[in-house]
Amino acid sequence: MSSKKKTLLKVIILGDSGVGKTSLMQQFVNGKFSNQYKATIGADFLTKELTIDDKSVTMQLWDTAGQERFQSLGVAFYRGADCCVLVYDVTNQKSFENISLWKDEFLIQANVKNPENFPFVIIGNKVDVDENKKVINNKKAQQFANNLGNLPLFQTSAKEAVNIDQAFDVIARNALQQEENDEFNDEFNDAINIQLDGENNNCAC
Amino acid sequence: MSVSSADWDTLSMKLDNSIVDSTLFKSNDSLKEPSLSTAIDLNDYKIVQFLAKTKGGLINSNFRKKAWPLLLGVDMEKFHGLCASRYSVDWKSKPQHKDEDQVSLDVDRSFIYYAENGSDSVKTELKSKLNDLILRILRENPQLCYYQGYHDICSVFLVIFSNEMELCFQCVQNFTLLYLRDFMMPSINESIKILKLIPPLVQKVDAQIYNELLLGDIEPFYAISPLITLFSHNITSFSSISQIFDGILANGSLGIIIYYYISLLLSQKENIFQKISLMEEEDCFTKQDVIHDVLSKFILNIEKNTIEQSLEDCTKITKRAPLEKLLPFHQIQRNSVLRTSPLINDLDIKEIKDRLAFITEAILEDQVEGSKITDPSSKATRFSIKDALAKKQNQTLFKMSLTIGIIGLLLNIILKKNEAFQLQTPITQLWNTHSEIINIGIRPIRDLLPKFF
């Protein structure tokens, strides 16, 4: 059944308000940046067709509202995600500190099967700003990402398209891996079920 | 600009005789402007309210600047009596509100639609005013929480009132208290409860949409931004968004926004079905995702004329399917704007002012407390505007009922004591039943019991 469908990679982008989630997505999907993005209210998605090692996939990127009060809507959108991107703003200490909260919140709401192995990618955005405005340096961020379970970390600028493709390439690969694992597990479970059915039949004989 | 007294009399008479319909001004728009002008001069709330509901609403910003304060119960005499400049400085010395950082993030990304042609300097000034306006609302009403999207609503008011900041503040404050306070509770739950009215309402007015779009199975989060921003996040035309605000004020209820959403949905039915089947052909997304996507984006592409036509068509639905009759309405808190300001056609200015007074005196704090309770049925809140308003009128009735109740109780006890000695006669049975009914009907009597017995 599922093989008939195109491979869909569902990616959720989370992080505090104003860190640049919408801008990252727009830069990756449409290759453009604007100062005119409105605050995101609720959640919506954009899609992009990709080829990963000769396999064509559709990436579905969910953009979400950053204000805490909208988090409870997540339950409706996070389910079935293949990768979660956690974004902070390199000029905003609080947004960096909140990364692990976003991670936990995601795991609770998405109800993923193997929380320890679920792929997360961390993005520190707005590296184009003056050095003196940055409050989170590379070393600190790297250490943090390691502590959180050796999560991949990228320093990006959505404004100047720095490191965007590299980050999303890893996101896509991790998502694909997760998707294939899930599919394998599903088939594995199906196989077990069939076998069990068979055994039942045998017993009946 | 004014109307002849003969015309005015005709208009008033038509209103009085309740034979008005919104077509009155379609054929003769030249009558609308002078009528509105005269109504505003005379503070004639009912005629302004009526005109706001006709096609094109309150025409333009010049009229809105005068009509909105009237529809919002801003006391103009008191307002002019205030030394505006002195008053507006005071708020800055008040304690900061916890959400001020979020406000500044959103203000930075404001005025994307409604000051489109404005120069950078104009936009910068508008943003600074928007920031002040929202901070002042929050500092002066610290029980309220800011939400993303509130800034979109405030930006509409700012464009209308431009330089009259004090008047703008008074209007936004009244508007917030009367219509938006559910959205400004500590959590988003109260907003979600209102959203949940949408699916059953669609079911009532168009079962095909409800069934084909699986509205019974998916969360109605697709409508969150139109609802909590009153479309100011979704509709780019300033004249259309102003008319939507006219409609809310004229109907005296936030409830109308739900009908507007549905009316727009119906107007786009074919487009929506088409888009969904196109996306489904890609055989890639789940149906739920497709529906969420299409329903959360369809408003952006609607033409101005279609929007205005939908606002007009909306009255047909309001009559067919009242919100109060929908099942999820039971979940709505007693102090919600939907319960305290229902859709009624003949509001008067005094009622608006009474509502405002009760909101600030008794409702707000209680509503905030009530919204913290996750299970709405677990604890009823103590006040409601309706109760408070009815209290005065019912005091005499209450005293009478209290007396009857006590007599009933006494008889009940006496008769029950007698049971030990004799069999009940049909009459004593009747008395028992009667007093039980009274007991159930008047709860306070139970509370009084220990004092008497």
XYZ file of C-alpha atoms in Angstrom, chain A:
205
model
C 0.000 0.000 0.000
C 2.524 2.560 1.179
C 4.969 1.803 -1.651
C 2.426 3.152 -4.105
C 2.671 6.581 -2.574
C 5.547 8.958 -3.170
C 7.933 9.116 -0.249
C 6.920 11.983 1.979
C 9.296 13.357 4.575
C 7.469 15.264 7.254
C 9.665 17.825 8.981
C 8.567 20.071 11.858
C 10.364 23.341 12.502
C 10.215 24.574 16.095
C 11.783 27.335 18.121
C 11.036 30.590 19.906
C 9.170 33.397 18.242
C 11.291 35.504 15.902
C 14.248 33.130 15.481
C 13.606 32.892 11.739
C 11.685 29.648 11.212
C 9.588 31.041 8.366
C 12.630 32.695 6.778
C 14.667 29.471 6.864
C 11.859 27.608 5.190
C 11.301 30.259 2.563
C 15.005 30.433 1.786
C 15.236 26.679 1.404
C 12.004 26.192 -0.552
C 11.829 29.349 -2.635
C 15.399 30.628 -2.471
C 14.383 34.063 -1.250
C 14.456 36.227 1.837
C 12.151 39.034 2.856
C 11.757 41.322 5.839
C 8.048 41.141 5.160
C 7.146 37.819 6.713
C 4.281 38.138 9.136
C 4.298 36.323 12.442
C 3.110 32.744 11.907
C -0.205 32.028 13.617
C -1.200 28.387 14.010
C 0.748 26.196 11.614
C 1.106 25.638 7.897
C 3.401 23.799 5.543
C 5.438 24.230 2.398
C 6.733 21.410 0.235
C 9.817 20.800 -1.846
C 10.709 17.978 -4.205
C 14.192 16.579 -3.576
C 16.434 13.829 -4.848
C 18.502 12.022 -2.255
C 20.904 9.456 -3.706
C 18.697 8.919 -6.767
C 15.588 8.594 -4.682
C 13.005 11.283 -5.252
C 11.139 12.455 -2.190
C 8.750 15.219 -1.194
C 9.704 17.171 1.861
C 6.810 18.638 3.800
C 8.026 21.411 6.077
C 5.727 22.484 8.879
C 6.133 26.044 10.074
C 4.705 26.782 13.500
C 3.917 29.739 15.733
C 6.678 30.461 18.230
C 4.610 31.884 21.071
C 4.296 29.413 23.895
C 0.498 29.534 24.061
C 0.237 27.975 20.577
C 2.194 24.884 21.590
C -0.883 22.931 22.576
C -1.985 22.921 18.923
C 1.111 20.850 18.107
C -0.559 17.565 18.837
C -2.512 17.925 15.605
C 0.541 18.656 13.465
C 3.515 16.760 14.898
C 2.127 13.263 14.460
C 3.938 11.236 11.818
C 6.955 13.554 11.741
C 10.219 12.121 10.381
C 12.530 14.828 11.680
C 12.307 17.862 13.936
C 14.386 21.011 13.443
C 15.078 23.102 16.540
C 15.951 26.692 15.726
C 17.474 29.399 17.904
C 18.673 32.907 17.199
C 22.414 33.397 17.806
C 21.671 36.864 19.199
C 19.058 35.611 21.653
C 20.228 33.699 24.746
C 16.695 32.724 25.781
C 15.917 31.133 22.429
C 19.037 28.971 22.831
C 18.130 27.930 26.362
C 14.651 26.949 25.210
C 15.923 24.438 22.624
C 15.772 21.524 25.039
C 12.259 22.551 26.130
C 11.121 22.522 22.512
C 12.698 19.093 22.087
C 10.885 17.667 25.117
C 7.620 19.278 24.148
C 7.895 17.794 20.678
C 8.541 14.290 22.002
C 5.549 14.522 24.311
C 3.166 15.814 21.669
C 4.360 13.847 18.632
C 4.107 10.553 20.462
C 7.071 9.074 18.555
C 7.887 5.387 18.849
C 11.577 5.590 19.756
C 12.231 8.935 21.428
C 15.956 8.133 21.966
C 16.535 7.604 18.266
C 14.266 10.244 16.827
C 16.254 12.598 14.568
C 16.591 16.230 15.644
C 18.710 18.879 13.944
C 19.691 22.122 15.670
C 20.014 25.374 13.726
C 21.549 28.581 15.071
C 20.190 31.235 12.728
C 21.130 34.877 11.966
C 24.904 34.388 11.791
C 25.027 37.313 9.362
C 24.690 39.847 12.213
C 27.640 41.753 13.680
C 29.929 39.657 15.816
C 29.323 41.856 18.866
C 25.590 41.064 18.742
C 26.123 37.310 18.936
C 25.670 35.862 22.383
C 25.955 32.167 21.516
C 29.306 31.158 20.088
C 30.057 28.025 18.084
C 31.840 26.231 20.872
C 29.044 26.679 23.363
C 26.464 25.563 20.819
C 28.510 22.527 19.775
C 28.923 21.416 23.359
C 25.204 21.798 23.925
C 24.343 19.789 20.802
C 26.728 17.031 21.918
C 25.175 16.898 25.355
C 21.710 16.651 23.855
C 22.729 13.390 22.130
C 25.262 14.370 19.466
C 22.664 16.213 17.472
C 23.747 17.727 14.151
C 24.244 21.498 14.473
C 24.288 24.146 11.747
C 25.002 27.854 11.931
C 22.906 29.508 9.234
C 21.786 32.798 7.818
C 18.383 32.659 6.152
C 18.969 36.238 5.075
C 22.206 35.561 3.189
C 21.527 31.915 2.379
C 24.476 30.652 4.414
C 24.560 26.919 5.153
C 20.877 26.456 4.287
C 21.273 23.706 1.703
C 23.819 21.885 3.866
C 21.485 21.952 6.872
C 18.459 20.794 4.920
C 20.441 18.065 3.203
C 21.185 16.534 6.607
C 17.599 17.125 7.696
C 16.336 15.327 4.584
C 18.735 12.400 4.974
C 17.889 11.948 8.625
C 14.205 12.178 7.850
C 14.514 9.610 5.073
C 16.395 7.265 7.386
C 13.657 7.641 9.994
C 10.945 7.117 7.395
C 12.622 3.939 6.151
C 13.077 2.642 9.685
C 9.416 3.271 10.376
C 8.410 1.540 7.187
C 10.667 -1.400 7.986
C 9.198 -1.628 11.470
C 5.668 -1.497 10.078
C 6.417 -4.273 7.590
C 8.185 -6.224 10.280
C 5.146 -5.913 12.494
C 2.857 -6.881 9.639
C 5.031 -9.930 8.991
C 4.809 -10.928 12.634
C 1.064 -10.491 12.561
C 0.733 -12.649 9.476
C 2.921 -15.286 11.031
C 0.879 -15.209 14.194
C -2.267 -15.624 12.142
C -0.609 -18.585 10.448
C 0.348 -20.097 13.777
C -3.197 -19.716 14.985
C -4.364 -21.587 11.914
C -1.847 -24.316 12.563
C -3.029 -24.637 16.091
C -6.589 -24.949 14.874
C -5.545 -27.864 12.717
